Tab-separated table of C-alpha atoms and ligand atoms in Angstrom:
chain	number	residue	atom	x	y	z
A	1309	MET	CA	-9.858	18.149	-24.598
A	1310	THR	CA	-7.146	16.834	-26.870
A	1311	THR	CA	-7.530	13.227	-27.978
A	1312	VAL	CA	-4.598	10.881	-28.081
A	1313	SER	CA	-4.593	7.470	-29.745
A	1314	ALA	CA	-4.205	4.528	-27.365
A	1315	PRO	CA	-1.035	2.421	-27.594
A	1316	THR	CA	-1.318	-1.200	-28.755
A	1317	PRO	CA	-2.139	-3.226	-25.676
A	1318	LEU	CA	0.386	-5.803	-24.475
A	1319	ASP	CA	-0.818	-9.372	-24.853
A	1320	GLN	CA	-1.449	-10.823	-21.409
A	1321	HIS	CA	0.929	-13.770	-21.512
A	1322	ARG	CA	4.120	-14.706	-19.683
A	1323	ARG	CA	6.936	-15.206	-22.170
A	1324	LEU	CA	10.673	-15.589	-21.613
A	1325	VAL	CA	12.976	-15.077	-24.582
A	1326	THR	CA	16.263	-14.671	-22.667
A	1327	ALA	CA	17.585	-15.669	-19.271
A	1328	ILE	CA	16.395	-13.400	-16.434
A	1329	PRO	CA	18.061	-10.922	-16.399
A	1330	GLY	CA	18.777	-10.713	-20.111
A	1331	PRO	CA	21.797	-9.031	-21.750
A	1332	ARG	CA	20.257	-5.540	-22.087
A	1333	SER	CA	19.208	-5.604	-18.431
A	1334	LEU	CA	22.692	-6.707	-17.370
A	1335	GLU	CA	24.133	-3.819	-19.342
A	1336	LEU	CA	21.821	-1.391	-17.538
A	1337	THR	CA	22.715	-2.893	-14.167
A	1338	ALA	CA	26.362	-2.122	-14.898
A	1339	ARG	CA	25.601	1.451	-16.034
A	1340	ARG	CA	23.417	1.970	-12.996
A	1341	ALA	CA	26.177	1.063	-10.543
A	1342	ALA	CA	28.224	4.021	-11.807
A	1343	VAL	CA	25.518	6.666	-11.354
A	1344	VAL	CA	22.587	5.524	-9.193
A	1345	ALA	CA	23.018	5.809	-5.425
A	1346	ALA	CA	23.732	2.458	-3.830
A	1347	GLY	CA	21.049	3.096	-1.191
A	1348	VAL	CA	18.352	2.739	-3.845
A	1349	SER	CA	17.764	-0.941	-4.469
A	1350	SER	CA	15.442	-2.823	-6.837
A	1351	THR	CA	13.647	-6.130	-6.364
A	1352	LEU	CA	13.713	-6.900	-10.039
A	1353	PRO	CA	17.082	-7.204	-11.817
A	1354	VAL	CA	15.349	-6.525	-15.133
A	1355	TYR	CA	14.604	-3.140	-16.649
A	1356	VAL	CA	11.102	-2.393	-17.843
A	1357	ALA	CA	10.461	-1.103	-21.338
A	1358	ARG	CA	6.650	-1.211	-21.342
A	1359	ALA	CA	3.833	-2.351	-19.104
A	1360	GLY	CA	0.194	-3.117	-19.687
A	1361	GLY	CA	-2.467	-4.799	-17.563
A	1362	ALA	CA	-0.592	-7.336	-15.446
A	1363	ILE	CA	2.363	-7.703	-17.815
A	1364	LEU	CA	5.780	-6.062	-17.575
A	1365	GLN	CA	7.792	-6.187	-20.781
A	1366	ASP	CA	11.520	-5.831	-20.197
A	1367	VAL	CA	14.237	-4.331	-22.387
A	1368	ASP	CA	15.127	-7.812	-23.687
A	1369	GLY	CA	11.571	-8.555	-24.792
A	1370	ASN	CA	10.654	-10.852	-21.893
A	1371	GLN	CA	7.108	-10.618	-20.593
A	1372	LEU	CA	6.755	-11.016	-16.842
A	1373	VAL	CA	3.596	-11.401	-14.799
A	1374	ASP	CA	3.346	-8.546	-12.333
A	1375	LEU	CA	2.040	-9.684	-8.945
A	1376	GLY	CA	3.294	-6.505	-7.278
A	1377	SER	CA	1.563	-3.638	-9.114
A	1378	GLY	CA	4.484	-1.347	-8.280
A	1379	ILE	CA	3.640	-1.970	-4.579
A	1380	ALA	CA	-0.154	-1.718	-4.840
A	1381	VAL	CA	-0.216	1.253	-7.199
A	1382	THR	CA	-1.353	0.047	-10.623
A	1383	SER	CA	-4.465	-1.666	-9.294
A	1384	VAL	CA	-6.412	-0.597	-12.400
A	1385	GLY	CA	-3.696	-2.280	-14.482
A	1386	ALA	CA	-0.447	-0.812	-15.761
A	1387	SER	CA	-1.127	1.916	-18.287
A	1388	ALA	CA	-4.896	1.488	-18.097
A	1389	PRO	CA	-6.144	2.994	-21.369
A	1390	GLU	CA	-8.546	5.339	-19.550
A	1391	VAL	CA	-5.702	6.643	-17.371
A	1392	VAL	CA	-3.374	7.035	-20.361
A	1393	ALA	CA	-6.018	8.984	-22.264
A	1394	ALA	CA	-6.829	11.261	-19.328
A	1395	VAL	CA	-3.153	11.946	-18.619
A	1396	SER	CA	-2.338	12.593	-22.275
A	1397	ALA	CA	-5.213	15.019	-22.633
A	1398	GLN	CA	-4.266	16.852	-19.431
A	1399	VAL	CA	-0.603	17.100	-20.425
A	1400	ALA	CA	-1.684	18.751	-23.643
A	1401	ASP	CA	-3.931	21.228	-21.783
A	1402	PHE	CA	-1.505	22.218	-19.000
A	1403	THR	CA	0.946	20.326	-16.795
A	1404	HIS	CA	1.255	22.595	-13.784
A	1405	THR	CA	0.221	25.891	-12.310
A	1406	CYS	CA	0.490	25.172	-8.563
A	1407	PHE	CA	-2.906	24.964	-6.884
A	1408	MET	CA	-1.734	27.436	-4.218
A	1409	VAL	CA	-1.130	30.033	-6.935
A	1410	SER	CA	-3.731	29.516	-9.651
A	1411	PRO	CA	-6.250	26.741	-8.952
A	1412	TYR	CA	-8.011	24.448	-11.427
A	1413	GLU	CA	-11.127	22.295	-11.538
A	1414	GLU	CA	-9.441	18.844	-11.490
A	1415	TYR	CA	-8.284	19.340	-7.881
A	1416	VAL	CA	-11.781	20.280	-6.733
A	1417	GLN	CA	-13.335	17.438	-8.708
A	1418	LEU	CA	-11.029	14.870	-7.141
A	1419	CYS	CA	-11.785	16.154	-3.640
A	1420	GLU	CA	-15.487	15.718	-4.461
A	1421	VAL	CA	-14.806	12.110	-5.474
A	1422	LEU	CA	-12.811	11.452	-2.287
A	1423	ALA	CA	-15.562	12.922	-0.110
A	1424	ARG	CA	-18.030	10.550	-1.738
A	1425	LEU	CA	-15.908	7.372	-1.795
A	1426	THR	CA	-14.182	7.379	1.610
A	1427	PRO	CA	-15.945	5.802	4.615
A	1428	GLY	CA	-18.674	7.783	6.375
A	1429	THR	CA	-21.389	10.137	5.199
A	1430	HIS	CA	-20.225	13.125	7.284
A	1431	GLU	CA	-19.017	16.353	5.743
A	1432	LYS	CA	-15.440	16.006	4.537
A	1433	ARG	CA	-12.542	18.032	3.200
A	1434	SER	CA	-9.358	16.908	1.442
A	1435	VAL	CA	-5.827	18.124	0.839
A	1436	LEU	CA	-3.849	16.654	-2.058
A	1437	VAL	CA	-0.145	15.861	-1.787
A	1438	ASN	CA	2.486	13.833	-3.672
A	1439	SER	CA	3.055	10.599	-1.782
A	1440	GLY	CA	1.943	8.325	0.989
A	1441	ALA	CA	4.502	9.639	3.441
A	1442	GLU	CA	3.375	13.181	2.772
A	1443	ALA	CA	-0.249	12.160	3.311
A	1444	VAL	CA	0.618	10.633	6.693
A	1445	GLU	CA	2.659	13.697	7.708
A	1446	ASN	CA	-0.202	16.001	6.828
A	1447	ALA	CA	-2.689	13.861	8.747
A	1448	VAL	CA	-0.451	14.276	11.807
A	1449	LYS	CA	-0.163	18.037	11.276
A	1450	ILE	CA	-3.936	18.344	10.997
A	1451	ALA	CA	-4.597	16.173	14.063
A	1452	ARG	CA	-2.122	18.184	16.155
A	1453	ARG	CA	-3.544	21.518	15.050
A	1454	ALA	CA	-7.120	20.381	15.615
A	1455	THR	CA	-6.511	18.893	19.083
A	1456	GLY	CA	-3.745	21.137	20.363
A	1457	ARG	CA	-1.963	17.949	21.498
A	1458	ASP	CA	1.454	16.583	20.478
A	1459	ALA	CA	1.642	12.829	20.967
A	1460	ILE	CA	1.136	10.353	18.140
A	1461	VAL	CA	0.477	6.671	18.785
A	1462	VAL	CA	1.489	4.063	16.199
A	1463	LEU	CA	1.528	0.270	16.092
A	1464	ASP	CA	4.322	-2.236	16.227
A	1465	HIS	CA	5.128	-3.535	12.692
A	1466	ALA	CA	3.831	-0.255	11.223
A	1467	TYR	CA	5.116	1.277	8.002
A	1468	HIS	CA	4.265	4.906	7.316
A	1469	GLY	CA	7.078	6.190	5.090
A	1470	ARG	CA	10.678	7.352	4.833
A	1471	THR	CA	10.545	11.077	5.695
A	1472	ASN	CA	11.833	12.111	9.104
A	1473	LEU	CA	8.455	12.062	10.853
A	1474	THR	CA	7.201	8.934	9.102
A	1475	MET	CA	10.500	7.113	9.774
A	1476	ALA	CA	9.820	7.731	13.451
A	1477	MET	CA	6.362	6.233	12.926
A	1478	THR	CA	7.701	3.217	11.008
A	1479	ALA	CA	8.649	0.281	13.226
A	1480	ARG	CA	11.413	-1.530	11.426
A	1481	ALA	CA	14.965	-0.203	11.748
A	1482	MET	CA	16.652	-1.995	8.846
A	1483	PRO	CA	16.529	-0.826	6.092
A	1484	TYR	CA	14.245	2.139	6.824
A	1485	LYS	CA	15.796	3.894	9.832
A	1486	THR	CA	19.255	2.546	10.618
A	1487	GLY	CA	21.736	5.431	10.721
A	1488	PHE	CA	19.152	8.040	9.720
A	1489	GLY	CA	18.272	9.478	13.128
A	1490	PRO	CA	17.674	11.486	15.202
A	1491	PHE	CA	13.971	10.942	14.641
A	1492	ALA	CA	10.980	13.175	15.273
A	1493	GLY	CA	9.779	13.173	18.871
A	1494	GLU	CA	6.403	12.476	20.466
A	1495	VAL	CA	5.827	9.216	18.573
A	1496	TYR	CA	4.840	6.261	20.788
A	1497	ARG	CA	4.551	2.640	19.732
A	1498	VAL	CA	2.016	0.165	21.090
A	1499	PRO	CA	1.548	-3.561	20.311
A	1500	ALA	CA	-0.448	-4.483	17.213
A	1501	SER	CA	-2.816	-7.398	16.696
A	1502	TYR	CA	-0.881	-10.193	14.969
A	1503	PRO	CA	-3.116	-13.271	15.258
A	1504	LEU	CA	-0.462	-15.804	14.195
A	1505	ARG	CA	1.902	-14.559	16.913
A	1506	ASP	CA	-0.520	-13.355	19.606
A	1507	GLY	CA	-1.171	-16.668	21.338
A	1508	GLY	CA	-4.929	-16.505	20.809
A	1509	LEU	CA	-5.681	-12.912	21.888
A	1510	THR	CA	-9.033	-11.690	20.592
A	1511	GLY	CA	-9.198	-8.360	18.779
A	1512	GLU	CA	-10.677	-6.734	21.879
A	1513	GLN	CA	-7.904	-8.135	24.072
A	1514	ALA	CA	-5.207	-6.996	21.651
A	1515	ALA	CA	-6.784	-3.522	21.603
A	1516	ALA	CA	-6.918	-3.441	25.421
A	1517	ARG	CA	-3.216	-4.329	25.503
A	1518	ALA	CA	-2.402	-1.470	23.081
A	1519	ILE	CA	-4.611	1.028	24.906
A	1520	ASP	CA	-3.077	0.112	28.252
A	1521	VAL	CA	0.408	0.900	26.938
A	1522	ALA	CA	-0.749	4.208	25.440
A	1523	GLN	CA	-2.522	5.275	28.632
A	1524	ARG	CA	0.325	4.304	30.957
A	1525	GLN	CA	3.203	5.590	28.859
A	1526	VAL	CA	1.632	8.667	27.268
A	1527	GLY	CA	-1.765	9.503	28.773
A	1528	ALA	CA	-4.881	9.718	26.653
A	1529	ASP	CA	-5.235	13.478	27.153
A	1530	ARG	CA	-1.840	14.092	25.529
A	1531	ILE	CA	-2.538	12.050	22.392
A	1532	ALA	CA	-3.426	13.938	19.219
A	1533	ALA	CA	-3.858	10.891	16.983
A	1534	ILE	CA	-3.557	7.168	16.694
A	1535	VAL	CA	-2.397	6.212	13.214
A	1536	VAL	CA	-3.269	2.687	12.125
A	1537	GLU	CA	-2.887	0.594	8.990
A	1538	PRO	CA	-6.144	-1.410	8.900
A	1539	ILE	CA	-4.060	-4.277	7.524
A	1540	LEU	CA	-0.336	-4.069	8.276
A	1541	GLY	CA	1.359	-3.672	4.889
A	1542	GLU	CA	5.149	-3.691	4.804
A	1543	GLY	CA	4.916	-5.269	8.274
A	1544	GLY	CA	3.627	-8.520	6.776
A	1545	PHE	CA	0.053	-8.216	5.444
A	1546	VAL	CA	-1.221	-8.920	8.929
A	1547	VAL	CA	-5.007	-8.759	9.235
A	1548	PRO	CA	-5.813	-7.758	12.829
A	1549	ALA	CA	-8.145	-9.985	14.819
A	1550	ALA	CA	-11.803	-8.972	14.415
A	1551	GLY	CA	-12.738	-6.269	16.886
A	1552	PHE	CA	-9.243	-4.741	17.181
A	1553	LEU	CA	-9.870	-1.745	14.923
A	1554	PRO	CA	-13.367	-0.936	16.254
A	1555	ALA	CA	-12.078	-1.059	19.849
A	1556	LEU	CA	-9.212	1.328	19.048
A	1557	ALA	CA	-11.579	3.645	17.183
A	1558	ALA	CA	-14.043	3.675	20.104
A	1559	TRP	CA	-11.273	4.452	22.580
A	1560	ALA	CA	-10.043	7.274	20.329
A	1561	ARG	CA	-13.552	8.699	20.062
A	1562	ASP	CA	-14.091	8.577	23.831
A	1563	ASN	CA	-10.823	10.396	24.472
A	1564	GLY	CA	-10.842	13.112	21.816
A	1565	ILE	CA	-8.052	11.339	19.913
A	1566	VAL	CA	-8.102	11.589	16.116
A	1567	PHE	CA	-8.332	8.109	14.561
A	1568	VAL	CA	-6.240	8.150	11.385
A	1569	ALA	CA	-6.443	5.206	8.988
A	1570	ASP	CA	-3.333	4.875	6.846
A	1571	GLU	CA	-5.020	3.350	3.795
A	1572	VAL	CA	-2.083	4.153	1.529
A	1573	GLN	CA	-1.585	0.479	0.654
A	1574	THR	CA	-5.024	-0.954	1.534
A	1575	GLY	CA	-7.126	1.727	-0.131
A	1576	PHE	CA	-8.959	1.813	-3.432
A	1577	ALA	CA	-10.502	-1.655	-3.739
A	1578	ARG	CA	-7.269	-3.504	-2.943
A	1579	THR	CA	-8.729	-5.512	-0.049
A	1580	GLY	CA	-12.094	-6.302	-1.607
A	1581	ALA	CA	-13.795	-3.175	-0.262
A	1582	LEU	CA	-13.116	0.342	-1.442
A	1583	PHE	CA	-11.309	0.916	1.895
A	1584	ALA	CA	-10.123	-1.720	4.353
A	1585	CYS	CA	-11.768	0.008	7.352
A	1586	GLU	CA	-15.121	-0.914	5.822
A	1587	HIS	CA	-14.566	-4.607	6.587
A	1588	GLU	CA	-15.052	-3.739	10.240
A	1589	GLY	CA	-17.483	-0.851	9.868
A	1590	VAL	CA	-14.894	1.608	11.161
A	1591	VAL	CA	-15.258	5.228	10.045
A	1592	PRO	CA	-11.918	6.977	10.529
A	1593	ASP	CA	-11.681	10.678	11.373
A	1594	LEU	CA	-8.939	11.115	8.764
A	1595	VAL	CA	-7.756	8.795	5.983
A	1596	ALA	CA	-4.280	8.935	4.435
A	1597	LEU	CA	-4.368	7.910	0.780
A	1598	ALA	CA	-1.865	7.395	-2.045
A	1599	LYS	CA	-0.743	4.536	-4.327
A	1600	GLY	CA	-3.911	3.182	-5.999
A	1601	ILE	CA	-5.534	6.618	-6.097
A	1602	GLY	CA	-3.391	7.768	-9.012
A	1603	GLY	CA	-3.458	4.748	-11.311
A	1604	GLY	CA	0.355	5.012	-11.516
A	1605	LEU	CA	0.935	8.738	-11.172
A	1606	PRO	CA	2.298	10.135	-7.906
A	1607	LEU	CA	-0.486	11.492	-5.736
A	1608	GLY	CA	-1.523	11.368	-2.115
A	1609	ALA	CA	-4.363	12.816	-0.079
A	1610	VAL	CA	-5.749	13.303	3.373
A	1611	THR	CA	-9.529	13.155	3.489
A	1612	GLY	CA	-11.477	13.582	6.668
A	1613	ARG	CA	-13.917	15.275	8.987
A	1614	ALA	CA	-14.529	18.868	7.905
A	1615	ASP	CA	-14.236	20.208	11.464
A	1616	LEU	CA	-10.755	18.690	11.894
A	1617	MET	CA	-9.479	19.523	8.420
A	1618	ASP	CA	-10.719	23.109	8.640
A	1619	ALA	CA	-9.089	23.648	12.037
A	1620	VAL	CA	-5.899	24.401	10.115
A	1621	HIS	CA	-5.226	28.092	9.394
A	1622	ALA	CA	-5.294	29.281	5.775
A	1623	GLY	CA	-1.947	28.571	4.122
A	1624	GLY	CA	-1.074	25.875	6.671
A	1625	LEU	CA	-1.297	23.030	4.157
A	1626	GLY	CA	0.126	22.774	0.654
A	1627	GLY	CA	3.230	22.247	-1.442
A	1628	THR	CA	4.374	23.131	-4.948
A	1629	TYR	CA	3.185	19.965	-6.660
A	1630	GLY	CA	0.386	18.816	-4.347
A	1631	GLY	CA	-2.585	17.827	-6.502
A	1632	ASN	CA	-0.684	18.317	-9.741
A	1633	PRO	CA	-3.254	18.484	-12.565
A	1634	VAL	CA	-1.791	15.524	-14.478
A	1635	ALA	CA	-1.870	13.379	-11.343
A	1636	CYS	CA	-5.434	14.571	-10.653
A	1637	ALA	CA	-6.514	13.651	-14.180
A	1638	ALA	CA	-5.034	10.186	-13.687
A	1639	ALA	CA	-6.791	9.848	-10.337
A	1640	LEU	CA	-10.137	10.941	-11.739
A	1641	ALA	CA	-9.817	8.253	-14.417
A	1642	ALA	CA	-8.600	5.581	-11.996
A	1643	THR	CA	-11.208	6.256	-9.315
A	1644	ALA	CA	-13.920	6.059	-11.978
A	1645	LEU	CA	-12.625	2.593	-12.934
A	1646	TYR	CA	-12.742	1.248	-9.358
A	1647	GLU	CA	-16.440	2.089	-9.381
A	1648	ARG	CA	-17.379	1.344	-12.992
A	1649	ASP	CA	-15.693	-2.056	-13.120
A	1650	ASP	CA	-16.426	-3.063	-9.500
A	1651	LEU	CA	-12.750	-3.688	-8.861
A	1652	ALA	CA	-13.507	-4.422	-5.188
A	1653	GLY	CA	-15.531	-7.378	-6.478
A	1654	ALA	CA	-12.610	-8.320	-8.703
A	1655	ALA	CA	-10.328	-8.256	-5.642
A	1656	ARG	CA	-12.697	-10.589	-3.779
A	1657	ALA	CA	-12.700	-12.995	-6.730
A	1658	ILE	CA	-8.882	-12.962	-6.710
A	1659	GLU	CA	-8.948	-13.687	-2.968
A	1660	SER	CA	-11.074	-16.812	-3.285
A	1661	ARG	CA	-9.080	-18.129	-6.217
A	1662	VAL	CA	-5.655	-17.538	-4.671
A	1663	LYS	CA	-6.559	-18.591	-1.134
A	1664	ALA	CA	-8.100	-21.888	-2.231
A	1665	ARG	CA	-4.989	-22.621	-4.205
A	1666	LEU	CA	-2.447	-21.591	-1.548
A	1667	GLN	CA	-4.300	-23.219	1.339
A	1668	ALA	CA	-4.075	-26.530	-0.496
A	1669	VAL	CA	-0.334	-25.972	-0.891
A	1670	ALA	CA	-0.004	-25.011	2.788
A	1671	ALA	CA	-1.454	-28.377	3.793
A	1672	ASP	CA	1.586	-30.055	2.184
A	1673	VAL	CA	4.328	-27.515	2.970
A	1674	PRO	CA	5.148	-27.238	6.690
A	1675	ALA	CA	7.194	-24.061	6.122
A	1676	ILE	CA	3.934	-22.209	5.455
A	1677	ALA	CA	2.736	-20.928	8.830
A	1678	GLU	CA	-0.223	-19.056	7.412
A	1679	VAL	CA	-1.973	-17.978	4.233
A	1680	ARG	CA	-3.690	-14.671	4.931
A	1681	GLY	CA	-4.870	-11.327	3.639
A	1682	ARG	CA	-7.942	-9.759	2.164
A	1683	GLY	CA	-8.971	-9.229	-1.432
A	1684	ALA	CA	-5.924	-8.922	-3.658
A	1685	MET	CA	-3.620	-8.167	-0.702
A	1686	LEU	CA	-2.553	-11.725	0.078
A	1687	ALA	CA	0.439	-13.333	1.708
A	1688	VAL	CA	2.157	-16.484	2.839
A	1689	GLU	CA	4.233	-16.341	6.045
A	1690	LEU	CA	7.195	-18.729	6.026
A	1691	VAL	CA	8.792	-20.254	9.133
A	1692	ARG	CA	11.114	-23.083	10.104
A	1693	PRO	CA	8.801	-26.096	10.066
A	1694	GLY	CA	7.229	-26.875	13.398
A	1695	THR	CA	8.113	-23.463	14.895
A	1696	LEU	CA	7.111	-19.827	14.501
A	1697	GLU	CA	10.713	-18.874	13.798
A	1698	PRO	CA	10.654	-16.574	10.741
A	1699	ASP	CA	12.448	-17.914	7.657
A	1700	LYS	CA	13.598	-14.968	5.597
A	1701	GLU	CA	15.764	-17.127	3.315
A	1702	ALA	CA	12.751	-19.239	2.351
A	1703	ALA	CA	10.820	-16.125	1.306
A	1704	ALA	CA	13.799	-14.858	-0.689
A	1705	THR	CA	14.168	-18.249	-2.374
A	1706	VAL	CA	10.511	-18.362	-3.369
A	1707	ALA	CA	10.660	-14.821	-4.764
A	1708	ARG	CA	13.862	-15.604	-6.681
A	1709	THR	CA	12.472	-18.842	-8.123
A	1710	CYS	CA	9.301	-17.099	-9.288
A	1711	LEU	CA	11.274	-14.294	-10.852
A	1712	ALA	CA	13.502	-16.657	-12.793
A	1713	ALA	CA	10.316	-18.132	-14.255
A	1714	GLY	CA	8.929	-14.712	-15.143
A	1715	VAL	CA	6.628	-13.994	-12.198
A	1716	LEU	CA	7.275	-10.945	-10.034
A	1717	VAL	CA	6.326	-11.452	-6.381
A	1718	LEU	CA	7.416	-9.209	-3.516
A	1719	THR	CA	8.365	-10.055	0.047
A	1720	CYS	CA	7.538	-8.116	3.204
A	1721	GLY	CA	7.214	-8.602	6.942
A	1722	THR	CA	9.097	-7.392	9.979
A	1723	TRP	CA	11.387	-10.409	9.606
A	1724	GLY	CA	11.338	-10.391	5.784
A	1725	ASN	CA	9.734	-13.840	5.797
A	1726	VAL	CA	6.454	-13.088	4.040
A	1727	VAL	CA	5.774	-13.582	0.334
A	1728	ARG	CA	3.087	-11.147	-0.721
A	1729	LEU	CA	0.804	-10.855	-3.714
A	1730	LEU	CA	-0.579	-7.547	-4.972
A	1731	PRO	CA	-1.766	-8.293	-8.505
A	1732	PRO	CA	-3.465	-5.616	-10.564
A	1733	LEU	CA	-7.179	-6.078	-9.895
A	1734	VAL	CA	-7.783	-6.429	-13.631
A	1735	ILE	CA	-5.491	-9.449	-14.024
A	1736	GLU	CA	-7.036	-12.029	-16.343
A	1737	GLN	CA	-7.951	-15.322	-14.698
A	1738	GLU	CA	-5.813	-17.396	-17.046
A	1739	LEU	CA	-2.751	-15.260	-16.394
A	1740	LEU	CA	-3.324	-15.375	-12.631
A	1741	ASP	CA	-3.594	-19.172	-12.769
A	1742	ASP	CA	-0.396	-19.353	-14.800
A	1743	ALA	CA	1.443	-17.218	-12.226
A	1744	LEU	CA	0.004	-19.312	-9.388
A	1745	ASP	CA	1.345	-22.471	-11.049
A	1746	VAL	CA	4.799	-20.935	-10.827
A	1747	LEU	CA	4.318	-19.795	-7.231
A	1748	GLU	CA	2.909	-23.167	-6.195
A	1749	GLN	CA	5.956	-24.943	-7.594
A	1750	ALA	CA	8.300	-22.568	-5.801
A	1751	LEU	CA	6.475	-23.109	-2.496
A	1752	ARG	CA	6.314	-26.873	-2.891
A	1753	ALA	CA	10.068	-26.925	-3.516
A	1754	LEU	CA	10.492	-25.767	0.117
A	1755	ALA	CA	9.144	-29.131	1.240
A	1756	ALA	CA	11.254	-31.149	-1.184
B	658	PLZ	N1	1.857	4.094	4.396
B	658	PLZ	C1	0.759	1.935	4.634
B	658	PLZ	O1	2.460	1.097	2.518
B	658	PLZ	C2	4.355	2.793	1.190
B	658	PLZ	C3	7.011	1.543	0.536
B	658	PLZ	C4	8.101	0.785	-0.051
B	658	PLZ	P1	5.098	6.551	-0.137
B	658	PLZ	N2	4.643	1.408	1.115
B	658	PLZ	C5	5.666	0.980	0.188
B	658	PLZ	C6	9.434	1.344	0.324
B	658	PLZ	O2	10.294	0.518	0.654
B	658	PLZ	O3	9.640	2.578	0.257
B	658	PLZ	C7	3.461	3.251	2.318
B	658	PLZ	C8	2.556	2.373	2.919
B	658	PLZ	C9	1.753	2.837	3.976
B	658	PLZ	C10	2.703	4.963	3.835
B	658	PLZ	C11	3.524	4.568	2.780
B	658	PLZ	C12	4.453	5.580	2.185
B	658	PLZ	O4	4.060	5.886	0.894
B	658	PLZ	O5	4.237	6.939	-1.302
B	658	PLZ	O6	6.118	5.500	-0.460
B	658	PLZ	O7	5.679	7.718	0.555
């Protein structure tokens, strides 16, 4: 293997040297308008020059704290040295052959890692793809082929991607679906568990409500798969009531329905366990993976029961770039870090630190309806005080205030009223506290 010298690490401090955005970023914003499609939007009005750990350095030399990790991707830290070294070495060896044409060891090795790390001790197989949406699509293809059934059940508030099939599976119209139909057929939506808005339903009751809809409107014997995010991601970082996931999984098992966990956002230590299903002891039949798996390089996977995966005819799964060797090298390095550095433990430490802090703020700020989440997948849902009426403007204001101070936080939620935190799991405590100071101030300003 070729060795490549590591770049100088970025110091892990927030530092503003211009207004946000600075002059170079403003220049790029103007250039962008002339050539980048208007449909592609960016949260951050600043352009990144370098990134390291939990710091984004922009083209004007500002250093921002990254509490988004590129939407839960750079969990091992931006440009983790181990990932950089593995990628650099692989690039020097070969960048692409196409696994369907001339295979290589890295693909096989990564599938071995996935078989070992994902929930359950049963025999597993994997297929590697390029993105989360592609992972979800392939899980559906596999479930349909294995069961000979067509129907797919998804949850309200779900997000599964932007391709035609996954748009149909995604709940929210704007901005994901509006004007982009017609959508793929045979996708049926059932109510999720959303404790803040469920009027006290238990997990079992919420599951019974979902199952009732599926059985009445579709019929269990027509359903190939139920696809579930163990914690709703784009839909608002909603942790289902305890018992919801196990009840859905049991119903799926009893009815020959493939239980697919979309762990694209929750996977790889993000929620304080290697996979979010583990919090409830649920072993999915198939898991859709992406984001954190690649340490920053584009990669997705479906891992699952060997009997289901191998029901697909030879040549039925694939794609030119699926399991690209550079992405595999990155994933082998990243997955080793989740284990070596106990990043699930790091996520749990982030959870206790952030929750303690934000719960104290919530006691003083009536716009905060709930502080929730697991591990380093945490959120604050904002409402008009005294009601459950979503307040999207409040979330936008908080995000904007943080950004102006050099802290990147994202929003999410069906109503856009949730401020979410997805810090790299390696964020240093001092830097996290500094970013939380900024966030706390922005939240407290809502009560002022
Ligand atoms: N499943 C659970 O969270 C991607 C999308 C942001 P891709 N989430 C961030 C946006 O606005 O496009 C996601 C997810 C879950 C599937 C996906 C899709 O993953 O890699 O973006 O295709």
